[in-house]
Short mmCIF file of C-alpha atoms in Angstrom, two decimals:
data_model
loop_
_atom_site.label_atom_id
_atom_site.label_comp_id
_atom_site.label_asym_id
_atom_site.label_seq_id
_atom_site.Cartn_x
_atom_site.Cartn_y
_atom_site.Cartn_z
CA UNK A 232 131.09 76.44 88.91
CA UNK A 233 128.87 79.55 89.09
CA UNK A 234 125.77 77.46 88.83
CA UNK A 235 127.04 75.11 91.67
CA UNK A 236 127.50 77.97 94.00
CA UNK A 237 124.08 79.39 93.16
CA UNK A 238 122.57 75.87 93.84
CA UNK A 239 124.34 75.97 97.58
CA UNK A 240 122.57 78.96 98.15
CA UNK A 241 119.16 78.33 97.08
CA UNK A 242 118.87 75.03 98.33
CA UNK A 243 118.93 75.86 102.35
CA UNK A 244 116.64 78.72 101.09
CA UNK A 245 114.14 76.68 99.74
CA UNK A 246 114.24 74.20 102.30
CA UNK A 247 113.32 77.33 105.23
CA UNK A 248 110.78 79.01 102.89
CA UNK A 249 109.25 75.63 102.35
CA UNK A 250 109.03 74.39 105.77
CA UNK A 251 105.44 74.03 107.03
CA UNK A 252 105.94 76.20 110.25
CA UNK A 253 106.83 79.12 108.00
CA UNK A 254 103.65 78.72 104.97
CA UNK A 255 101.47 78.76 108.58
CA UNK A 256 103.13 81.86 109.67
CA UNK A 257 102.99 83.72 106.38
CA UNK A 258 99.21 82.30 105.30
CA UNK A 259 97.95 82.54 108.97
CA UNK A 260 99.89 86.24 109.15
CA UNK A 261 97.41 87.12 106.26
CA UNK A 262 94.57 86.48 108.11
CA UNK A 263 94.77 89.45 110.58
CA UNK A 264 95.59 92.06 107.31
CA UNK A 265 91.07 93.20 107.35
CA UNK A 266 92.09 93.54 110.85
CA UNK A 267 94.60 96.05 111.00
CA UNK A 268 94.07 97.78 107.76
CA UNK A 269 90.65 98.66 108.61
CA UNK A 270 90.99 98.55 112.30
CA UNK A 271 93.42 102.06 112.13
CA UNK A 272 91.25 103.51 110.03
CA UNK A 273 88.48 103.44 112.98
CA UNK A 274 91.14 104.77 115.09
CA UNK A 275 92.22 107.36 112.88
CA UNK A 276 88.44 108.60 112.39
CA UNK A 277 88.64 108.68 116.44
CA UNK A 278 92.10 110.82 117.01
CA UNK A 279 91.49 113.34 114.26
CA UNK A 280 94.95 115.35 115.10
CA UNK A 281 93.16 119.11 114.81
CA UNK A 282 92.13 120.24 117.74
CA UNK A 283 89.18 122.61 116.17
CA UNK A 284 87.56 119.94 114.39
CA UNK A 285 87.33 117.32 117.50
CA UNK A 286 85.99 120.11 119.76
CA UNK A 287 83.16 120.88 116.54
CA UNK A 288 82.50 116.92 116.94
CA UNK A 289 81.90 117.20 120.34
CA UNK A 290 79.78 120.27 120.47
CA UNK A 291 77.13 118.25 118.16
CA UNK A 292 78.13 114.78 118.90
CA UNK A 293 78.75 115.06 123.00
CA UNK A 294 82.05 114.41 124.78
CA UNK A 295 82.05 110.72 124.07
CA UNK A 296 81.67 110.80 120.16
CA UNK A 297 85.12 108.74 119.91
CA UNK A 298 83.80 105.54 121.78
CA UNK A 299 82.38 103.97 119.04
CA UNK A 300 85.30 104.27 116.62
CA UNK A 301 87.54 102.81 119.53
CA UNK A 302 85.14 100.14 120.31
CA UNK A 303 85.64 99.37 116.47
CA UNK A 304 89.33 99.57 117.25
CA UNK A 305 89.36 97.39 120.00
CA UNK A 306 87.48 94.64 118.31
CA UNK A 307 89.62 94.52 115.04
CA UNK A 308 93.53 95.64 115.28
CA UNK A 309 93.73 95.21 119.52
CA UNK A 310 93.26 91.65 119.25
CA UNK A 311 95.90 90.60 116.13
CA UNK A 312 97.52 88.28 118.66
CA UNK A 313 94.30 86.53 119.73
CA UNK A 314 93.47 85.71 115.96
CA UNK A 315 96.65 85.00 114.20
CA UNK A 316 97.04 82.29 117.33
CA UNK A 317 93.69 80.53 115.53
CA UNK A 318 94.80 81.12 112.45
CA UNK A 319 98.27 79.77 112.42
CA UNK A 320 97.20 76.53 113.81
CA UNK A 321 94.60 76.34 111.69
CA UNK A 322 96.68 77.38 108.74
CA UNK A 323 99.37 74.64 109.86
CA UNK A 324 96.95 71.88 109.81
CA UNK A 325 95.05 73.08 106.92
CA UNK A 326 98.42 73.14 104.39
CA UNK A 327 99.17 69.62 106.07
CA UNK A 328 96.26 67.79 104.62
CA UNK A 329 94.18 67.20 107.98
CA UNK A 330 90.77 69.17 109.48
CA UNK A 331 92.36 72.56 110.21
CA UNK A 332 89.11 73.86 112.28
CA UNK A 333 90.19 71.81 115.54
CA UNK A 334 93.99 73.05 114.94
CA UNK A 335 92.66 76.72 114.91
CA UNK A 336 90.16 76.47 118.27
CA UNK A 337 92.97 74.04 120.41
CA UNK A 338 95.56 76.83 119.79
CA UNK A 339 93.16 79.88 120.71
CA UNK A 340 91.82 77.41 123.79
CA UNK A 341 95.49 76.89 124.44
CA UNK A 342 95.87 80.43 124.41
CA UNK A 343 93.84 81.49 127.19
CA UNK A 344 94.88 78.31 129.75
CA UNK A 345 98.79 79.79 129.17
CA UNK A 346 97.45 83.75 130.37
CA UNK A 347 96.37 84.74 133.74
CA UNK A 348 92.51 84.32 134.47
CA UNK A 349 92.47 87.33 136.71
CA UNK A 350 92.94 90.61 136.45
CA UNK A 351 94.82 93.39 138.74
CA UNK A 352 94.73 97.38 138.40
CA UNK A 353 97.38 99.61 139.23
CA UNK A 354 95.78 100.19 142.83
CA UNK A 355 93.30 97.19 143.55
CA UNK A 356 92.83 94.00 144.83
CA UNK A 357 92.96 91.05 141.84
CA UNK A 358 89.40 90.49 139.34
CA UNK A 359 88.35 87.20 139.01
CA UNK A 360 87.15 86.27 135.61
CA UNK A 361 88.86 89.15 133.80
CA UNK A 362 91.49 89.15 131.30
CA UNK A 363 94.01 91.87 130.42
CA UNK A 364 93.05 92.60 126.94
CA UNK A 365 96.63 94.01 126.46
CA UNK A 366 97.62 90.34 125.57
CA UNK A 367 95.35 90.14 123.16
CA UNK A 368 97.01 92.68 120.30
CA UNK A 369 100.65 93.17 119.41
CA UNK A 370 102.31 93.14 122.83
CA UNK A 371 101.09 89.07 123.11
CA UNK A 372 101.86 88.23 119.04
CA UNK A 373 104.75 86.68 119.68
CA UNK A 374 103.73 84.07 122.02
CA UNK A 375 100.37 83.74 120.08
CA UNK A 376 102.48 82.88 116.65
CA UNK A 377 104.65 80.02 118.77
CA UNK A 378 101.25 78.41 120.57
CA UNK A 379 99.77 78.41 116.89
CA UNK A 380 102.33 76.58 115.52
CA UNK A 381 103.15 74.33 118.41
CA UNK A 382 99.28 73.40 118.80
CA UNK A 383 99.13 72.98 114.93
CA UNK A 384 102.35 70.80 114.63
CA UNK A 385 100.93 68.30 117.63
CA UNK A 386 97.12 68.00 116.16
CA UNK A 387 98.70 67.56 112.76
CA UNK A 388 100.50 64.79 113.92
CA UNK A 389 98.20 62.89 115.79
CA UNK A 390 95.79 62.74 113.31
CA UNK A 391 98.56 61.76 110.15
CA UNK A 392 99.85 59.44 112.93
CA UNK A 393 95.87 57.97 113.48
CA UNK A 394 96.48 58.28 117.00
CA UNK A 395 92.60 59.27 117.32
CA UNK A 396 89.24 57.93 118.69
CA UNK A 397 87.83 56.53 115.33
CA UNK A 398 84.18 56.54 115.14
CA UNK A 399 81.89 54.04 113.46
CA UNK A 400 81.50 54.89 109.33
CA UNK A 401 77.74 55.37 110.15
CA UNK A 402 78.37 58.33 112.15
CA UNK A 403 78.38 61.80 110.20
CA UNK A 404 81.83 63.09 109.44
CA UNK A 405 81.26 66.89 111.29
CA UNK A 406 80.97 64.78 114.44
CA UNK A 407 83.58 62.10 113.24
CA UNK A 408 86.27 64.66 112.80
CA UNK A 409 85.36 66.18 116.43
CA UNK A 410 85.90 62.64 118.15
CA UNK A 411 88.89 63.08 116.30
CA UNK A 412 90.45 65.88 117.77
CA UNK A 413 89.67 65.01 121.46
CA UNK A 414 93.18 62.81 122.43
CA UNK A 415 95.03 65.71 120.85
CA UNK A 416 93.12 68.12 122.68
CA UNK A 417 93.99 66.13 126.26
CA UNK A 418 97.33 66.41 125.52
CA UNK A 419 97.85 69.98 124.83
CA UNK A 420 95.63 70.88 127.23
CA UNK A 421 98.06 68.89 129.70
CA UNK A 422 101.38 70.21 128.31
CA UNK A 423 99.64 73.75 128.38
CA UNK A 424 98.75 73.46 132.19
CA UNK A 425 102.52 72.54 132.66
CA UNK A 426 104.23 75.03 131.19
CA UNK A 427 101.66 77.56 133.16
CA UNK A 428 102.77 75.87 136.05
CA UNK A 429 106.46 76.47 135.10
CA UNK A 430 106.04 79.59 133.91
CA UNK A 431 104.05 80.66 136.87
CA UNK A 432 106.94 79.06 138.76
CA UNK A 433 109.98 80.63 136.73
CA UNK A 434 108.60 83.92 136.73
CA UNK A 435 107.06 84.25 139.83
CA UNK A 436 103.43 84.85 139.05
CA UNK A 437 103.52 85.24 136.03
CA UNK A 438 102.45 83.48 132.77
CA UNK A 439 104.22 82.15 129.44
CA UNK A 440 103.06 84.67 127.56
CA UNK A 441 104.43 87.59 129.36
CA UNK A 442 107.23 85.20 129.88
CA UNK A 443 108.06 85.46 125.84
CA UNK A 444 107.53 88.97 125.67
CA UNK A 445 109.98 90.09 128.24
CA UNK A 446 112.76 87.63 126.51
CA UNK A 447 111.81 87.54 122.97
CA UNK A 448 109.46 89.70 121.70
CA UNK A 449 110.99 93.17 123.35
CA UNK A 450 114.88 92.16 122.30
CA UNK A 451 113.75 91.42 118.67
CA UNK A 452 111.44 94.21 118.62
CA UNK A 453 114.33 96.16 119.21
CA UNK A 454 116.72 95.13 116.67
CA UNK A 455 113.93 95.01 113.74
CA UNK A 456 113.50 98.34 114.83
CA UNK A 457 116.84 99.65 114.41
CA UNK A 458 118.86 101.34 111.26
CA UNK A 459 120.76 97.44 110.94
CA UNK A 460 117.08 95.74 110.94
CA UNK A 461 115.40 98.03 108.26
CA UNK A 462 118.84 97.99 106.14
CA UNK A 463 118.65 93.85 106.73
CA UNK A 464 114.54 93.72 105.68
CA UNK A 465 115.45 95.60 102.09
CA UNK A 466 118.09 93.78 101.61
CA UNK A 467 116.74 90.43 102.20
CA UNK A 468 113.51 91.08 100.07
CA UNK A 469 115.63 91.83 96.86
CA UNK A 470 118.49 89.08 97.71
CA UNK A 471 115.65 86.10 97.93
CA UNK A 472 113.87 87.62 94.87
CA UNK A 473 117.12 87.48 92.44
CA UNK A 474 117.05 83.85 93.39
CA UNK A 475 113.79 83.63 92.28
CA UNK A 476 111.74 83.11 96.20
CA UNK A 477 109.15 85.57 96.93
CA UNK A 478 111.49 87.67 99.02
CA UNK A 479 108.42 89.62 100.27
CA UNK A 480 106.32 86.32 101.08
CA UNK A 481 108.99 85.32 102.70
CA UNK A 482 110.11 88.57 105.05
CA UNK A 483 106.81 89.48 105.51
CA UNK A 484 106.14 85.79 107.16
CA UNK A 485 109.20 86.79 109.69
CA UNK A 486 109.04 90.35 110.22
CA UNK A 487 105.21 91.05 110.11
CA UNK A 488 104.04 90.42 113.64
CA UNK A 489 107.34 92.10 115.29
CA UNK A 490 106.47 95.05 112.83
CA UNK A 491 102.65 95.41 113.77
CA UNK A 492 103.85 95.30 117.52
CA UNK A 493 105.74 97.91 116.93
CA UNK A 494 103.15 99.90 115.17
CA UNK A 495 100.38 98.59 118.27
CA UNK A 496 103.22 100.34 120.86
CA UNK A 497 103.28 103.58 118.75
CA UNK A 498 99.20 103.72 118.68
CA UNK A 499 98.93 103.29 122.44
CA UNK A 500 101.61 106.53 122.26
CA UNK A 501 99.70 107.89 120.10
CA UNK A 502 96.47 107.15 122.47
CA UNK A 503 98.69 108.66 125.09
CA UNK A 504 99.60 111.94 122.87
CA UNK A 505 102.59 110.98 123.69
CA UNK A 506 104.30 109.45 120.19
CA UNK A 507 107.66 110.93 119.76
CA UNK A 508 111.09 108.60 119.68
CA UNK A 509 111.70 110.32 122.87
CA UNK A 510 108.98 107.95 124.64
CA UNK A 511 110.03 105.01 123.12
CA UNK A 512 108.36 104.98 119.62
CA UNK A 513 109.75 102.77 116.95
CA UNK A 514 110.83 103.96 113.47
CA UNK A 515 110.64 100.73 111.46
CA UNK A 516 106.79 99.34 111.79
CA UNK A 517 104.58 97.78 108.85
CA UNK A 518 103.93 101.11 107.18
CA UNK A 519 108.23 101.72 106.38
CA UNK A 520 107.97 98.13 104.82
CA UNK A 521 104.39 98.79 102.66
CA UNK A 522 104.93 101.91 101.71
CA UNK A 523 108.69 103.16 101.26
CA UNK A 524 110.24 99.53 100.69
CA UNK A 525 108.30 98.10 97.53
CA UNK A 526 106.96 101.26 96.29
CA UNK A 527 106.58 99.89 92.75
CA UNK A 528 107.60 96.50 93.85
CA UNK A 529 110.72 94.59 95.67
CA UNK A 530 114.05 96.39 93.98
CA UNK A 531 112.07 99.70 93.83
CA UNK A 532 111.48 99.06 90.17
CA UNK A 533 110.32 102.13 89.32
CA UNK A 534 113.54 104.04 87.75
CA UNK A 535 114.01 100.63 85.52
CA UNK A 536 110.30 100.38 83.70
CA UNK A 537 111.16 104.60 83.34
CA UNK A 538 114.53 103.87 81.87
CA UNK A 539 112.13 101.29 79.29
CA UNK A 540 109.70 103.78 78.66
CA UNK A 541 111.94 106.33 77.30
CA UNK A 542 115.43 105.26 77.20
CA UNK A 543 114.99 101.77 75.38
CA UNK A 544 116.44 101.55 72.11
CA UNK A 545 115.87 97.63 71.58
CA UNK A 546 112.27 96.52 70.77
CA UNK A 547 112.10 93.64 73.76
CA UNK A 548 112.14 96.49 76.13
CA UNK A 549 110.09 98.93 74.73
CA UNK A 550 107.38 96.49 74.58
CA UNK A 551 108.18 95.05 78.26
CA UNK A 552 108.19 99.46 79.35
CA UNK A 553 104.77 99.48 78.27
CA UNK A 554 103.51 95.64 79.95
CA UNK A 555 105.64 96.94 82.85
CA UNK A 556 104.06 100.45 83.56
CA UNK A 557 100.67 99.65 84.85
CA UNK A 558 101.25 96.64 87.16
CA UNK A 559 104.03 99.02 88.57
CA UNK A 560 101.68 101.92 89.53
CA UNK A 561 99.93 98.91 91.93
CA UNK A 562 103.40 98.28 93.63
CA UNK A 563 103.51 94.87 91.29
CA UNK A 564 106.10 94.30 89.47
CA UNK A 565 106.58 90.63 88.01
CA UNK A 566 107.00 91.26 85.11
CA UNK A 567 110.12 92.92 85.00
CA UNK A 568 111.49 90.34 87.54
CA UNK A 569 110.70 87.43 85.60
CA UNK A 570 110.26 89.58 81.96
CA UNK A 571 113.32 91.60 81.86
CA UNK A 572 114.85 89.51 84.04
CA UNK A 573 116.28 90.74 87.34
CA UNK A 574 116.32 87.31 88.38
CA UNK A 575 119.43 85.69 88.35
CA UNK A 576 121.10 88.52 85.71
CA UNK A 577 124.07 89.77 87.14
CA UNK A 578 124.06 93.09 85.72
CA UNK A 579 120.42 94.00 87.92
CA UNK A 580 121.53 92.75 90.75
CA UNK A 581 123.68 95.60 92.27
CA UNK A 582 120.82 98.20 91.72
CA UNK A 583 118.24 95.67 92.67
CA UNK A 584 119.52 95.44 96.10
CA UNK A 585 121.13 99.16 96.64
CA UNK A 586 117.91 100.76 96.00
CA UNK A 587 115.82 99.51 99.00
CA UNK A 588 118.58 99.73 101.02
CA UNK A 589 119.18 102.85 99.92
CA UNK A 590 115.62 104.19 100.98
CA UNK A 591 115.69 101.84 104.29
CA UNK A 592 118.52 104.56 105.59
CA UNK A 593 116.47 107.89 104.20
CA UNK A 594 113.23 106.81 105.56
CA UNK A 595 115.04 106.26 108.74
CA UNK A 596 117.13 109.02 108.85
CA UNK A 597 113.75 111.18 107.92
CA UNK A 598 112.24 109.68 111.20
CA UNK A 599 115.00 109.59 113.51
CA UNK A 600 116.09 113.72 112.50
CA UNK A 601 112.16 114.64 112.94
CA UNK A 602 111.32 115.53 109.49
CA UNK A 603 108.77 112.46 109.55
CA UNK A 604 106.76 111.66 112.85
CA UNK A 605 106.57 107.83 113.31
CA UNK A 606 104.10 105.74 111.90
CA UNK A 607 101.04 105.69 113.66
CA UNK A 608 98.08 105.75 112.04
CA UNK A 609 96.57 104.27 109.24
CA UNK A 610 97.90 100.92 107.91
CA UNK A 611 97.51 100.41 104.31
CA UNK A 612 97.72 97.49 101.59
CA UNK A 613 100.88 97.07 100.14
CA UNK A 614 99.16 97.82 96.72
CA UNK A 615 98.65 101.20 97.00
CA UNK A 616 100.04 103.26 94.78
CA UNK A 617 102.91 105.40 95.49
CA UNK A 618 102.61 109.50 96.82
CA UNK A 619 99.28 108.41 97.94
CA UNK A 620 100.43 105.82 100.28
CA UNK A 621 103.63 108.41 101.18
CA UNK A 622 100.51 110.67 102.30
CA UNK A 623 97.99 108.66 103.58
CA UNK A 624 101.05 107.11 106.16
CA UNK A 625 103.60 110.13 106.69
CA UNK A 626 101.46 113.54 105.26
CA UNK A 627 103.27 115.86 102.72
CA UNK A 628 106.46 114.85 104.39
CA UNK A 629 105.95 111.20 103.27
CA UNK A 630 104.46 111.53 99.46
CA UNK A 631 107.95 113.95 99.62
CA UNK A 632 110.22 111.23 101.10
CA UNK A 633 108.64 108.94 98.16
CA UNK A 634 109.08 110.99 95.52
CA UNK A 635 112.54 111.38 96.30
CA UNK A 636 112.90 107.33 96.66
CA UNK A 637 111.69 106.99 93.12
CA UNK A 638 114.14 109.76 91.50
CA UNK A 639 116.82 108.15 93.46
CA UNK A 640 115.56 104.44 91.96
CA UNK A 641 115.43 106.41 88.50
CA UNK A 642 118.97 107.33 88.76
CA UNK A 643 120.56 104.00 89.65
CA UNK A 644 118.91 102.01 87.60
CA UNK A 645 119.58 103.96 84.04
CA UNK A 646 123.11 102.94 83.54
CA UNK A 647 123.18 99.72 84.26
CA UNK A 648 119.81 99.36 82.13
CA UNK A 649 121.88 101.04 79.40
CA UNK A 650 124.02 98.39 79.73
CA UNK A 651 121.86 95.12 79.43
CA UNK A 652 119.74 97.71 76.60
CA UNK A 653 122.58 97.66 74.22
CA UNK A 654 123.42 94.14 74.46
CA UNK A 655 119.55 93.07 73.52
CA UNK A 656 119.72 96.06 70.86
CA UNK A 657 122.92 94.41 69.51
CA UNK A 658 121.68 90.87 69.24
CA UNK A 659 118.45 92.65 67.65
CA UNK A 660 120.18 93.91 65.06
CA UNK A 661 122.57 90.52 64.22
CA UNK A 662 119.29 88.83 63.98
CA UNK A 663 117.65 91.18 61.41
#
């Protein structure tokens, strides 16, 4: 009965983690990661928070010395809508079995016919030819993520359908595949000029894009943002994972671009100097997930490979401690999922799950009282080891808020590892 009932459960999951729309989501996701790790770094470098030392820069460097690092920043993590638009079609085509590179320019062409092609300032007349580039980063994600994979699902199925313009064998293939590619492109350039129209229409002036933002993006902004959303990311992650799906493949593929919007509103805050929850900053952006969530890997592993190191009495776990302790240090932990296992062992799965959630309410209750300022600055790979990344994201206050994460994970794990130790010490000892 017990294995039925698992079966119900993973079957639907499966099914959604295996759908194509959401591999093109979480593989063209991936493609904006150089972008907005390195991107903050540049911006960082140009909003050094001490006072003394900017003013030192400027006496040597003149006035303007932060231009350049912004430039940097407007090139890279400012645009993460713009690209992950190209990439998700282009991902969506590409994991389909058809010539991606069309998929990926259609949906970025597709892109600019659904946004406004002029531009007007607070106190002005409209500019021709101009875009606002605010579309272009976190506030337009949202609507760049459903052109990507609406582009990608109609090129992918014209060209699986062969309803194409096929050219002569003799004629190279780079051309070949562009002839391709052209009675796709008519008709979402068509049904992309109607739903400007409507949009235009509905909204009175303005475009699809803003259209999604306003309706979507800013309603599911807020609720990722909130206490319930960061409790519901943890405990998702470890839920999937004691099935045996990537819960972090699979979160990350929903959650990512609502997270880095809300990490692109607290920069322009920050930009502002005006970051504080008090002006609308959000608590819950891609740095709570990296850094506080999987700090030695989904289940916040940590206190478990500990309780192996020096608690284990059977051999199987001393040896797995010491296979364990590395990969852990790089946020990786596999091997104790799969090794130990978490997966599918009912004993794990209570601490498995309590521990991120756990942390999901002290990170946000370190935010929300003031004890950590919101996340703002520099965005770092999930890999990063633990107390560094705490720092590096949230200062002393956030290596602190880590440390505490990990005795807490140290805690909860040891008596239910206790547990599942004495049982494998037990059958060791039958055996011999």
């Amino acid at each position: 009965m017990a294995k039925v009932n698992v079966e119900k459960i993973i079957t639907p999951i499966m099914r959604f983690v295996n759908m194509r729309g959401i591999i093109a989501l979480k593989d063209g996701m991936l493609a904006i990661l150089p972008l907005t790790v390195v991107g903050s770094l540049f911006l960082i470098a140009g909003q050094i928070p001490f006072e003394s030392v900017n003013q030192s820069i400027a006496n040597i460097f003149g006035a303007n010395w932060t231009e350049p690092f912004m430039q940097v920043y407007s090139g890279t993590f400012a645009i993460m809508g713009l690209i992950s638009c190209f990439s998700i079609g282009y991902s969506y085509a590409k994991n389909s079995g058809v010539e991606p590179l069309p998929a990926g320019v259609l949906s970025l062409s597709s892109f600019f016919i659904l946004l406004k092609s002029s531009y007007i300032p607070e106190n002005g007349e409209a500019i021709g030819d101009a875009i606002s580039k605010v579309w272009f980063g976190g506030q337009g994600i949202i609507g760049a993520i459903i052109i990507g994979l609406v582009v990608g699902a109609i090129y992918t199925t014209f060209i699986q359908r062969h309803i194409i313009i096929k050219m002569p064998e003799q004629v190279p293939q780079a051309i070949a595949k562009q002839f391709e590619a052209m009675i796709p492109a008519f008709v979402i350039f068509v049904l992309s000029m109607v739903i400007y129209i409507i949009s235009n229409a509905v909204t009175n002036g303005g475009t699809f894009i803003e259209m999604i933002y306003d309706v979507i993006q800013v309603p599911l902004q807020g609720l990722t943002g909130s206490l319930y959303g960061a409790i519901g990311i943890a405990f998702f992650i470890s839920f999937l994972w004691w099935f045996g799906v990537h819960g972090q493949s699979v979160v990350n593929g929903i959650v990512t671009a609502l997270l880095l919007s809300n990490l692109d509103a607290n920069k322009a805050l920050q930009q502002a100097g005006n970051l504080s929850l008090d002006q609308g900053a959000h608590i819950v952006t891609q740095q709570f997930l990296d850094s506080f969530l999987i700090i030695s890997g989904s289940g916040i592993t940590f206190g478990l490979v500990i309780a192996m190191l020096f608690a284990a009495k059977s051999k199987q776990y001393q040896a797995l401690g010491k296979v364990a302790a590395f990969p852990a240090i790089f946020n990786v932990n596999e091997p104790v999922v799969f090794g130990f296992p978490v997966v599918m062992n009912p004993v794990m799965f209570v601490p498995f799950v309590l521990v991120p959630v756990l942390s999901a309410i002290i990170v946000y209750g370190s935010i929300a009282i003031g004890f950590m300022q919101p996340f703002a600055g520099v965005t770092l790979p999930w890999s990063t080891p633990a107390i560094i990344s705490g720092f590096m994201v949230g200062g002393w206050q956030g290596a602190v808020i880590q440390i505490l994460i990990l005795t807490l994970s140290t805690i909860i794990y040891f008596p239910f590892f206790k547990f599942q130790d004495k049982l494998a010490y037990e059958k060791e000892e039958a055996t011999e």
